[in-house]
Amino acid sequence: MLVDLHAHFPMHLLPDEQQRTHERAETWWRQRWQARIVGLISHFKNYQGPGHTPSVTEQLMRDGDVGVVLSMLYQPFSEMDLTQPYGAPPRESYFKGIVDQRQTVEDYVKAHGSEVAIAHSASELQTLLGGGVAILIHAIEGGFQLGSTKADVQKNVQTLAGLGIAYVTVAHLFFRDIATNAPALPFLPDWLYNRIFPQQRDQGLTSLGREAVEAMVDEGILVDITHMRSESIKDVLNLLDARDPALQIPVIATHMAYRFGGLEYCLDDDTIIRVAERGGVLGCILCEHYITSGLPGPVKSFEHSVGALYRHIDKIHDLTGTYDNVAIGSDLDGYIKPALPGLEHMGCMAELQTELRARYGDVDAAKICSENALRVLRTQWGRKRPRP
């Protein structure tokens, strides 16, 4: 069984007409037309399932022996809010949008309960495992959706913990006064992204970003450092060290790659070592752009793809001396097209698991496929650590 640390199940869902209420009316209509636009674009530029359909569905999860997906809640029209200048701080309305999107997923699962379920806690996850249904766990991509003031962030993160959010990817594609981010638009070279979207190179977490991280640790929501610039990553790790040097609070990097080339998005030696030292997990992304960066030769087949993926897994092992920190975080349906050949949708994951077992043996392959991710979820998700 595979546990995918990062994939975009909600990308193809429309808000349920029957679940519209007076209180939700404004965001319901907004989400519905936004979802239709995203769906239209995704059909041509994102989806890589059979016949240009979504890559992350409960049926494809079953076909590929994917037991659990950490399912991304993300509102692209909030991050790319054209009513605000570049770098503007978040608006409180973004939080309502992300909570309503979560409800859309809940409504869908309720209507398809024989095929898919949602785990809202580590104990619910344990109960659902082995039950024969695909399991989703809510997570959020983009700390800009957590609130617009420190007080709102504290309150909203507490709410999210109660709603079963497992982790938040604090940074994302554009700087929104939370954490400086690495370039992550494959069609733009890093140098061009930095010119078009200027940021303070010596800045990491902002004061609002620090509050977001602190509040997440308070409430037992895991911190995902993917998408962060090195300055933000260092700020997160140093903040956690200062909070309790002996505790080594884990962080995760759910959809990453090793920096064989020069891409800022990919993680360097020091970051990988520090994540591993804290007992965290590094989920290898299945995006061709990041996995092949800095590696020789074209990747044109499934065999080439798994060979490139092995290079990243082996490098993490070389740096850490163990396979205890490696996982898979595909980022499928997250606009990573083209994905690695032969790994374009969830239905391909059974063959990947077979290859991992052949390469690393049953014990270490099981760690990579599921056990490392499950360990962090079981021990850290929901583990509250209130500030002194």
mmCIF file of C-alpha atoms in Angstrom, residues 7-379:
data_model
loop_
_atom_site.group_PDB
_atom_site.id
_atom_site.type_symbol
_atom_site.label_atom_id
_atom_site.label_comp_id
_atom_site.label_asym_id
_atom_site.label_seq_id
_atom_site.Cartn_x
_atom_site.Cartn_y
_atom_site.Cartn_z
ATOM 1 C CA ALA A 7 -1.901 15.076 -4.036
ATOM 2 C CA HIS A 8 -4.797 17.220 -5.221
ATOM 3 C CA PHE A 9 -7.975 15.165 -4.905
ATOM 4 C CA PRO A 10 -10.333 18.201 -4.555
ATOM 5 C CA MET A 11 -9.165 19.742 -7.837
ATOM 6 C CA HIS A 12 -12.000 18.178 -9.829
ATOM 7 C CA LEU A 13 -14.843 18.564 -7.314
ATOM 8 C CA LEU A 14 -17.713 21.042 -7.601
ATOM 9 C CA PRO A 15 -19.547 22.272 -4.489
ATOM 10 C CA ASP A 16 -22.632 20.127 -3.932
ATOM 11 C CA GLU A 17 -25.839 21.872 -5.066
ATOM 12 C CA GLN A 18 -27.798 20.133 -2.302
ATOM 13 C CA GLN A 19 -25.420 21.376 0.389
ATOM 14 C CA ARG A 20 -25.764 25.060 -0.494
ATOM 15 C CA THR A 21 -27.069 27.092 2.433
ATOM 16 C CA HIS A 22 -27.869 30.731 2.974
ATOM 17 C CA GLU A 23 -24.733 31.118 5.077
ATOM 18 C CA ARG A 24 -22.534 29.547 2.387
ATOM 19 C CA ALA A 25 -24.229 31.150 -0.610
ATOM 20 C CA GLU A 26 -21.556 33.737 -1.440
ATOM 21 C CA THR A 27 -18.587 31.384 -1.253
ATOM 22 C CA TRP A 28 -20.640 28.543 -2.822
ATOM 23 C CA TRP A 29 -21.215 30.512 -6.016
ATOM 24 C CA ARG A 30 -17.618 31.761 -6.092
ATOM 25 C CA GLN A 31 -16.202 28.277 -5.601
ATOM 26 C CA ARG A 32 -18.504 26.810 -8.226
ATOM 27 C CA TRP A 33 -17.452 29.125 -11.039
ATOM 28 C CA GLN A 34 -13.824 29.008 -9.956
ATOM 29 C CA ALA A 35 -13.921 25.200 -9.930
ATOM 30 C CA ARG A 36 -15.361 25.187 -13.447
ATOM 31 C CA ILE A 37 -12.553 27.451 -14.687
ATOM 32 C CA VAL A 38 -9.928 25.321 -12.937
ATOM 33 C CA GLY A 39 -11.500 22.181 -14.368
ATOM 34 C CA LEU A 40 -11.444 23.556 -17.902
ATOM 35 C CA ILE A 41 -7.786 24.580 -17.630
ATOM 36 C CA SER A 42 -6.889 21.312 -15.924
ATOM 37 C CA HIS A 43 -8.373 19.247 -18.748
ATOM 38 C CA PHE A 44 -5.695 20.604 -21.092
ATOM 39 C CA LYS A 45 -2.844 21.620 -18.778
ATOM 40 C CA ASN A 46 -3.017 19.419 -15.699
ATOM 41 C CA TYR A 47 -4.977 16.155 -15.682
ATOM 42 C CA GLN A 48 -3.026 13.081 -16.765
ATOM 43 C CA GLY A 49 -5.518 10.359 -15.947
ATOM 44 C CA PRO A 50 -6.979 8.209 -18.731
ATOM 45 C CA GLY A 51 -8.380 10.444 -21.474
ATOM 46 C CA HIS A 52 -7.209 13.688 -19.842
ATOM 47 C CA THR A 53 -9.291 12.978 -16.750
ATOM 48 C CA PRO A 54 -8.183 13.688 -13.152
ATOM 49 C CA SER A 55 -5.148 11.764 -11.951
ATOM 50 C CA VAL A 56 -6.373 11.488 -8.354
ATOM 51 C CA THR A 57 -9.681 9.665 -7.906
ATOM 52 C CA GLU A 58 -10.850 6.941 -5.549
ATOM 53 C CA GLN A 59 -11.017 4.448 -8.440
ATOM 54 C CA LEU A 60 -7.451 5.165 -9.534
ATOM 55 C CA MET A 61 -6.340 4.924 -5.904
ATOM 56 C CA ARG A 62 -7.782 1.416 -5.735
ATOM 57 C CA ASP A 63 -6.260 0.483 -9.093
ATOM 58 C CA GLY A 64 -2.816 1.612 -7.928
ATOM 59 C CA ASP A 65 -2.999 0.247 -4.369
ATOM 60 C CA VAL A 66 -2.874 3.755 -2.926
ATOM 61 C CA GLY A 67 -4.398 3.437 0.520
ATOM 62 C CA VAL A 68 -4.065 7.012 1.771
ATOM 63 C CA VAL A 69 -3.785 10.404 0.092
ATOM 64 C CA LEU A 70 -2.978 13.603 1.945
ATOM 65 C CA SER A 71 -5.520 15.667 0.045
ATOM 66 C CA MET A 72 -4.740 19.303 -0.695
ATOM 67 C CA LEU A 73 -7.177 22.078 0.072
ATOM 68 C CA TYR A 74 -6.110 25.038 -2.030
ATOM 69 C CA GLN A 75 -7.875 28.053 -3.493
ATOM 70 C CA PRO A 76 -5.779 29.334 -6.435
ATOM 71 C CA PHE A 77 -7.891 32.457 -6.918
ATOM 72 C CA SER A 78 -7.114 33.479 -3.339
ATOM 73 C CA GLU A 79 -3.368 33.173 -3.805
ATOM 74 C CA MET A 80 -3.565 34.915 -7.189
ATOM 75 C CA ASP A 81 -5.933 37.600 -5.927
ATOM 76 C CA LEU A 82 -5.883 40.167 -8.728
ATOM 77 C CA THR A 83 -7.591 42.739 -6.521
ATOM 78 C CA GLN A 84 -4.441 42.928 -4.391
ATOM 79 C CA PRO A 85 -0.915 44.129 -5.219
ATOM 80 C CA TYR A 86 1.917 41.607 -5.404
ATOM 81 C CA GLY A 87 3.111 40.598 -1.933
ATOM 82 C CA ALA A 88 -0.055 41.842 -0.242
ATOM 83 C CA PRO A 89 -0.911 40.193 3.085
ATOM 84 C CA PRO A 90 -3.756 37.671 3.255
ATOM 85 C CA ARG A 91 -7.413 38.608 3.468
ATOM 86 C CA GLU A 92 -9.622 36.979 6.063
ATOM 87 C CA SER A 93 -12.069 35.864 3.362
ATOM 88 C CA TYR A 94 -9.490 33.319 2.173
ATOM 89 C CA PHE A 95 -10.002 31.304 5.351
ATOM 90 C CA LYS A 96 -13.733 30.977 4.757
ATOM 91 C CA GLY A 97 -13.009 29.817 1.219
ATOM 92 C CA ILE A 98 -10.703 27.027 2.356
ATOM 93 C CA VAL A 99 -13.134 25.857 5.042
ATOM 94 C CA ASP A 100 -15.910 25.724 2.449
ATOM 95 C CA GLN A 101 -13.703 23.749 0.067
ATOM 96 C CA ARG A 102 -13.114 21.253 2.850
ATOM 97 C CA GLN A 103 -16.892 20.952 3.171
ATOM 98 C CA THR A 104 -17.132 20.233 -0.558
ATOM 99 C CA VAL A 105 -14.802 17.259 -0.074
ATOM 100 C CA GLU A 106 -16.744 16.131 2.991
ATOM 101 C CA ASP A 107 -20.006 16.300 1.014
ATOM 102 C CA TYR A 108 -18.524 14.266 -1.824
ATOM 103 C CA VAL A 109 -17.195 11.570 0.502
ATOM 104 C CA LYS A 110 -20.514 11.369 2.324
ATOM 105 C CA ALA A 111 -22.194 10.665 -1.016
ATOM 106 C CA HIS A 112 -19.596 8.016 -1.966
ATOM 107 C CA GLY A 113 -19.010 6.439 1.422
ATOM 108 C CA SER A 114 -18.656 2.895 0.122
ATOM 109 C CA GLU A 115 -15.642 3.911 -1.974
ATOM 110 C CA VAL A 116 -13.793 6.638 -0.086
ATOM 111 C CA ALA A 117 -13.481 7.860 3.504
ATOM 112 C CA ILE A 118 -11.848 10.743 5.378
ATOM 113 C CA ALA A 119 -9.642 10.348 8.433
ATOM 114 C CA HIS A 120 -9.843 13.382 10.705
ATOM 115 C CA SER A 121 -7.360 12.140 13.302
ATOM 116 C CA ALA A 122 -4.629 9.568 13.779
ATOM 117 C CA SER A 123 -7.070 7.306 15.617
ATOM 118 C CA GLU A 124 -9.616 7.522 12.780
ATOM 119 C CA LEU A 125 -6.854 6.719 10.313
ATOM 120 C CA GLN A 126 -5.908 3.607 12.279
ATOM 121 C CA THR A 127 -9.533 2.464 12.313
ATOM 122 C CA LEU A 128 -9.962 2.982 8.561
ATOM 123 C CA LEU A 129 -6.723 1.307 7.452
ATOM 124 C CA GLY A 130 -7.336 -2.115 6.000
ATOM 125 C CA GLY A 131 -11.044 -1.448 5.555
ATOM 126 C CA GLY A 132 -10.976 -1.627 1.767
ATOM 127 C CA VAL A 133 -11.826 2.017 1.034
ATOM 128 C CA ALA A 134 -9.575 4.792 -0.239
ATOM 129 C CA ILE A 135 -8.673 7.183 2.594
ATOM 130 C CA LEU A 136 -8.258 10.937 2.332
ATOM 131 C CA ILE A 137 -6.693 13.208 4.933
ATOM 132 C CA HIS A 138 -7.208 16.958 4.669
ATOM 133 C CA ALA A 139 -4.149 19.210 4.357
ATOM 134 C CA ILE A 140 -3.736 22.809 3.203
ATOM 135 C CA GLU A 141 -1.368 24.235 0.609
ATOM 136 C CA GLY A 142 -0.564 27.869 1.303
ATOM 137 C CA GLY A 143 -0.299 29.604 4.677
ATOM 138 C CA PHE A 144 -1.918 32.691 3.159
ATOM 139 C CA GLN A 145 -5.259 30.944 3.808
ATOM 140 C CA LEU A 146 -4.822 30.857 7.606
ATOM 141 C CA GLY A 147 -5.808 34.430 8.453
ATOM 142 C CA SER A 148 -4.898 38.071 8.090
ATOM 143 C CA THR A 149 -3.805 38.942 11.662
ATOM 144 C CA LYS A 150 -1.931 37.073 14.387
ATOM 145 C CA ALA A 151 -5.081 36.776 16.454
ATOM 146 C CA ASP A 152 -7.038 35.427 13.487
ATOM 147 C CA VAL A 153 -4.275 32.950 12.673
ATOM 148 C CA GLN A 154 -4.334 31.585 16.230
ATOM 149 C CA LYS A 155 -8.111 31.235 16.179
ATOM 150 C CA ASN A 156 -8.271 29.803 12.660
ATOM 151 C CA VAL A 157 -5.513 27.251 13.172
ATOM 152 C CA GLN A 158 -7.326 26.030 16.268
ATOM 153 C CA THR A 159 -10.464 25.658 14.151
ATOM 154 C CA LEU A 160 -8.552 23.766 11.463
ATOM 155 C CA ALA A 161 -7.110 21.361 14.010
ATOM 156 C CA GLY A 162 -10.644 20.547 15.089
ATOM 157 C CA LEU A 163 -11.611 19.968 11.444
ATOM 158 C CA GLY A 164 -8.917 17.340 10.985
ATOM 159 C CA ILE A 165 -6.214 19.210 9.052
ATOM 160 C CA ALA A 166 -2.990 17.199 9.210
ATOM 161 C CA TYR A 167 -0.476 19.701 7.840
ATOM 162 C CA VAL A 168 -0.069 23.045 6.127
ATOM 163 C CA THR A 169 2.431 23.842 3.374
ATOM 164 C CA VAL A 170 3.247 27.306 4.722
ATOM 165 C CA ALA A 171 4.788 28.818 1.565
ATOM 166 C CA HIS A 172 3.545 28.296 -1.984
ATOM 167 C CA LEU A 173 3.846 29.879 -5.419
ATOM 168 C CA PHE A 174 3.815 33.590 -4.611
ATOM 169 C CA PHE A 175 4.870 35.684 -1.643
ATOM 170 C CA ARG A 176 1.835 36.787 0.382
ATOM 171 C CA ASP A 177 3.576 38.181 3.476
ATOM 172 C CA ILE A 178 3.843 34.760 5.158
ATOM 173 C CA ALA A 179 7.092 33.109 4.033
ATOM 174 C CA THR A 180 9.405 33.762 1.109
ATOM 175 C CA ASN A 181 9.066 30.993 -1.437
ATOM 176 C CA ALA A 182 11.354 29.301 -3.924
ATOM 177 C CA PRO A 183 10.438 29.617 -7.610
ATOM 178 C CA ALA A 184 8.063 26.787 -8.466
ATOM 179 C CA LEU A 185 6.643 27.570 -11.898
ATOM 180 C CA PRO A 186 8.338 25.047 -14.203
ATOM 181 C CA PHE A 187 7.772 27.197 -17.287
ATOM 182 C CA LEU A 188 9.814 30.057 -15.732
ATOM 183 C CA PRO A 189 13.556 29.683 -15.031
ATOM 184 C CA ASP A 190 14.479 30.655 -11.484
ATOM 185 C CA TRP A 191 16.282 33.817 -12.591
ATOM 186 C CA LEU A 192 13.252 35.015 -14.577
ATOM 187 C CA TYR A 193 10.800 34.208 -11.777
ATOM 188 C CA ASN A 194 12.948 36.217 -9.357
ATOM 189 C CA ARG A 195 12.969 39.144 -11.740
ATOM 190 C CA ILE A 196 9.214 39.097 -12.369
ATOM 191 C CA PHE A 197 8.302 38.422 -8.732
ATOM 192 C CA PRO A 198 10.920 40.238 -6.654
ATOM 193 C CA GLN A 199 11.354 39.279 -3.018
ATOM 194 C CA GLN A 200 13.710 40.256 -0.229
ATOM 195 C CA ARG A 201 16.398 37.629 -0.542
ATOM 196 C CA ASP A 202 17.433 37.900 3.098
ATOM 197 C CA GLN A 203 13.879 37.509 4.413
ATOM 198 C CA GLY A 204 12.351 34.231 5.524
ATOM 199 C CA LEU A 205 9.293 33.965 7.728
ATOM 200 C CA THR A 206 7.397 37.173 8.322
ATOM 201 C CA SER A 207 5.856 37.933 11.718
ATOM 202 C CA LEU A 208 2.568 36.502 10.433
ATOM 203 C CA GLY A 209 4.392 33.433 9.153
ATOM 204 C CA ARG A 210 6.035 32.901 12.528
ATOM 205 C CA GLU A 211 2.667 33.056 14.212
ATOM 206 C CA ALA A 212 1.315 30.513 11.738
ATOM 207 C CA VAL A 213 4.119 28.057 12.531
ATOM 208 C CA GLU A 214 3.793 28.628 16.278
ATOM 209 C CA ALA A 215 0.025 28.119 16.151
ATOM 210 C CA MET A 216 0.378 24.934 14.100
ATOM 211 C CA VAL A 217 2.782 23.455 16.631
ATOM 212 C CA ASP A 218 0.428 24.513 19.430
ATOM 213 C CA GLU A 219 -2.447 22.622 17.815
ATOM 214 C CA GLY A 220 -0.693 19.524 16.463
ATOM 215 C CA ILE A 221 -0.764 20.459 12.776
ATOM 216 C CA LEU A 222 2.439 19.433 11.007
ATOM 217 C CA VAL A 223 4.596 22.074 9.312
ATOM 218 C CA ASP A 224 5.431 21.395 5.656
ATOM 219 C CA ILE A 225 8.556 23.279 4.499
ATOM 220 C CA THR A 226 8.120 22.503 0.791
ATOM 221 C CA HIS A 227 8.151 25.603 -1.462
ATOM 222 C CA MET A 228 10.158 27.635 1.060
ATOM 223 C CA ARG A 229 13.309 29.538 0.244
ATOM 224 C CA SER A 230 16.315 28.493 2.303
ATOM 225 C CA GLU A 231 15.889 31.563 4.532
ATOM 226 C CA SER A 232 12.342 30.508 5.452
ATOM 227 C CA ILE A 233 13.391 26.899 6.075
ATOM 228 C CA LYS A 234 16.147 28.038 8.418
ATOM 229 C CA ASP A 235 13.728 30.339 10.217
ATOM 230 C CA VAL A 236 11.285 27.466 10.787
ATOM 231 C CA LEU A 237 13.933 25.086 12.091
ATOM 232 C CA ASN A 238 15.560 27.734 14.273
ATOM 233 C CA LEU A 239 12.181 28.774 15.656
ATOM 234 C CA LEU A 240 11.426 25.189 16.645
ATOM 235 C CA ASP A 241 14.892 24.748 18.166
ATOM 236 C CA ALA A 242 14.441 27.907 20.231
ATOM 237 C CA ARG A 243 11.020 26.728 21.348
ATOM 238 C CA ASP A 244 12.412 23.483 22.755
ATOM 239 C CA PRO A 245 15.989 22.483 21.742
ATOM 240 C CA ALA A 246 15.662 19.016 23.284
ATOM 241 C CA LEU A 247 12.313 18.121 21.762
ATOM 242 C CA GLN A 248 13.309 18.126 18.072
ATOM 243 C CA ILE A 249 9.786 18.843 16.820
ATOM 244 C CA PRO A 250 9.477 17.115 13.413
ATOM 245 C CA VAL A 251 8.797 18.952 10.172
ATOM 246 C CA ILE A 252 7.945 17.426 6.809
ATOM 247 C CA ALA A 253 8.768 18.212 3.188
ATOM 248 C CA THR A 254 5.889 16.484 1.454
ATOM 249 C CA HIS A 255 6.703 16.975 -2.249
ATOM 250 C CA MET A 256 10.414 17.609 -2.689
ATOM 251 C CA ALA A 257 13.451 16.582 -4.700
ATOM 252 C CA TYR A 258 17.169 16.610 -4.000
ATOM 253 C CA ARG A 259 19.096 19.531 -5.512
ATOM 254 C CA PHE A 260 21.149 17.708 -8.147
ATOM 255 C CA GLY A 261 20.846 20.784 -10.337
ATOM 256 C CA GLY A 262 20.490 24.422 -9.400
ATOM 257 C CA LEU A 263 16.743 24.705 -8.794
ATOM 258 C CA GLU A 264 15.988 26.563 -5.561
ATOM 259 C CA TYR A 265 12.834 24.504 -5.042
ATOM 260 C CA CYS A 266 14.890 21.343 -4.548
ATOM 261 C CA LEU A 267 16.392 20.715 -1.098
ATOM 262 C CA ASP A 268 20.098 20.862 -0.291
ATOM 263 C CA ASP A 269 22.162 18.563 1.927
ATOM 264 C CA ASP A 270 21.824 20.598 5.107
ATOM 265 C CA THR A 271 18.032 20.817 4.894
ATOM 266 C CA ILE A 272 17.623 17.092 4.279
ATOM 267 C CA ILE A 273 19.902 16.238 7.180
ATOM 268 C CA ARG A 274 18.129 18.619 9.550
ATOM 269 C CA VAL A 275 14.696 17.264 8.608
ATOM 270 C CA ALA A 276 15.913 13.700 9.160
ATOM 271 C CA GLU A 277 17.536 14.551 12.489
ATOM 272 C CA ARG A 278 14.150 15.749 13.704
ATOM 273 C CA GLY A 279 12.455 12.499 12.691
ATOM 274 C CA GLY A 280 10.686 14.162 9.773
ATOM 275 C CA VAL A 281 9.772 12.748 6.383
ATOM 276 C CA LEU A 282 10.763 13.749 2.839
ATOM 277 C CA GLY A 283 8.207 12.919 0.159
ATOM 278 C CA CYS A 284 9.697 12.606 -3.339
ATOM 279 C CA ILE A 285 7.668 14.485 -5.929
ATOM 280 C CA LEU A 286 6.785 12.788 -9.234
ATOM 281 C CA CYS A 287 7.210 15.908 -11.360
ATOM 282 C CA GLU A 288 9.621 15.429 -14.250
ATOM 283 C CA HIS A 289 10.891 19.030 -14.020
ATOM 284 C CA TYR A 290 12.270 18.614 -10.496
ATOM 285 C CA ILE A 291 13.228 14.941 -10.467
ATOM 286 C CA THR A 292 15.287 15.177 -13.653
ATOM 287 C CA SER A 293 16.977 18.522 -12.890
ATOM 288 C CA GLY A 294 20.734 18.028 -12.847
ATOM 289 C CA LEU A 295 20.569 14.376 -13.910
ATOM 290 C CA PRO A 296 21.984 13.105 -17.220
ATOM 291 C CA GLY A 297 19.969 11.658 -20.071
ATOM 292 C CA PRO A 298 16.334 11.937 -21.175
ATOM 293 C CA VAL A 299 13.468 10.390 -19.203
ATOM 294 C CA LYS A 300 11.138 8.824 -21.754
ATOM 295 C CA SER A 301 9.823 5.649 -20.123
ATOM 296 C CA PHE A 302 8.648 4.162 -16.842
ATOM 297 C CA GLU A 303 12.057 2.525 -16.414
ATOM 298 C CA HIS A 304 13.806 5.872 -16.870
ATOM 299 C CA SER A 305 11.424 7.458 -14.392
ATOM 300 C CA VAL A 306 12.016 4.983 -11.583
ATOM 301 C CA GLY A 307 15.751 5.161 -12.292
ATOM 302 C CA ALA A 308 15.674 8.929 -11.765
ATOM 303 C CA LEU A 309 13.549 8.530 -8.642
ATOM 304 C CA TYR A 310 16.085 6.028 -7.257
ATOM 305 C CA ARG A 311 18.784 8.708 -7.527
ATOM 306 C CA HIS A 312 16.854 10.933 -5.121
ATOM 307 C CA ILE A 313 16.015 8.114 -2.705
ATOM 308 C CA ASP A 314 19.631 6.913 -2.721
ATOM 309 C CA LYS A 315 20.939 10.427 -2.128
ATOM 310 C CA ILE A 316 18.683 10.889 0.889
ATOM 311 C CA HIS A 317 19.930 7.538 2.168
ATOM 312 C CA ASP A 318 23.555 8.567 1.601
ATOM 313 C CA LEU A 319 23.031 11.762 3.600
ATOM 314 C CA THR A 320 21.035 10.239 6.452
ATOM 315 C CA GLY A 321 22.294 6.649 6.563
ATOM 316 C CA THR A 322 18.751 5.283 6.602
ATOM 317 C CA TYR A 323 15.543 4.860 4.612
ATOM 318 C CA ASP A 324 13.499 5.967 7.629
ATOM 319 C CA ASN A 325 12.849 9.458 6.269
ATOM 320 C CA VAL A 326 11.895 8.781 2.628
ATOM 321 C CA ALA A 327 8.348 8.762 1.284
ATOM 322 C CA ILE A 328 6.349 9.597 -1.844
ATOM 323 C CA GLY A 329 4.515 12.897 -2.307
ATOM 324 C CA SER A 330 3.386 12.806 -5.922
ATOM 325 C CA ASP A 331 1.758 16.262 -6.266
ATOM 326 C CA LEU A 332 -0.462 14.738 -8.951
ATOM 327 C CA ASP A 333 -3.155 17.112 -10.253
ATOM 328 C CA GLY A 334 -1.098 19.943 -8.788
ATOM 329 C CA TYR A 335 -0.124 21.360 -12.183
ATOM 330 C CA ILE A 336 3.082 19.323 -12.448
ATOM 331 C CA LYS A 337 2.348 18.215 -16.013
ATOM 332 C CA PRO A 338 4.304 16.458 -17.322
ATOM 333 C CA ALA A 339 4.612 13.988 -14.501
ATOM 334 C CA LEU A 340 7.312 11.349 -14.795
ATOM 335 C CA PRO A 341 6.489 9.009 -17.700
ATOM 336 C CA GLY A 342 4.623 5.964 -16.479
ATOM 337 C CA LEU A 343 3.683 7.687 -13.213
ATOM 338 C CA GLU A 344 1.049 10.086 -14.516
ATOM 339 C CA HIS A 345 -1.847 9.006 -12.296
ATOM 340 C CA MET A 346 -2.688 7.032 -9.165
ATOM 341 C CA GLY A 347 -3.386 3.900 -11.147
ATOM 342 C CA CYS A 348 0.346 3.678 -11.959
ATOM 343 C CA MET A 349 1.407 3.394 -8.319
ATOM 344 C CA ALA A 350 1.065 -0.386 -7.984
ATOM 345 C CA GLU A 351 3.837 -0.887 -10.543
ATOM 346 C CA LEU A 352 5.986 1.686 -8.765
ATOM 347 C CA GLN A 353 5.605 -0.212 -5.496
ATOM 348 C CA THR A 354 6.644 -3.432 -7.231
ATOM 349 C CA GLU A 355 9.802 -1.743 -8.524
ATOM 350 C CA LEU A 356 10.629 -0.278 -5.116
ATOM 351 C CA ARG A 357 10.377 -3.715 -3.522
ATOM 352 C CA ALA A 358 12.651 -5.192 -6.188
ATOM 353 C CA ARG A 359 15.219 -2.439 -5.665
ATOM 354 C CA TYR A 360 15.195 -1.991 -1.881
ATOM 355 C CA GLY A 361 13.672 -5.180 -0.510
ATOM 356 C CA ASP A 362 10.364 -5.603 1.278
ATOM 357 C CA VAL A 363 11.362 -3.947 4.561
ATOM 358 C CA ASP A 364 12.833 -0.723 3.200
ATOM 359 C CA ALA A 365 10.297 -0.471 0.378
ATOM 360 C CA ALA A 366 7.503 -0.647 2.944
ATOM 361 C CA LYS A 367 9.138 2.249 4.802
ATOM 362 C CA ILE A 368 9.289 4.326 1.625
ATOM 363 C CA CYS A 369 5.788 3.439 0.451
ATOM 364 C CA SER A 370 3.845 3.839 3.677
ATOM 365 C CA GLU A 371 5.476 3.228 7.044
ATOM 366 C CA ASN A 372 7.489 6.443 7.317
ATOM 367 C CA ALA A 373 4.494 8.595 6.446
ATOM 368 C CA LEU A 374 2.222 6.650 8.784
ATOM 369 C CA ARG A 375 4.760 6.929 11.623
ATOM 370 C CA VAL A 376 4.774 10.712 11.473
ATOM 371 C CA LEU A 377 0.993 10.887 11.224
ATOM 372 C CA ARG A 378 0.486 8.490 14.123
ATOM 373 C CA THR A 379 2.949 10.181 16.452
#
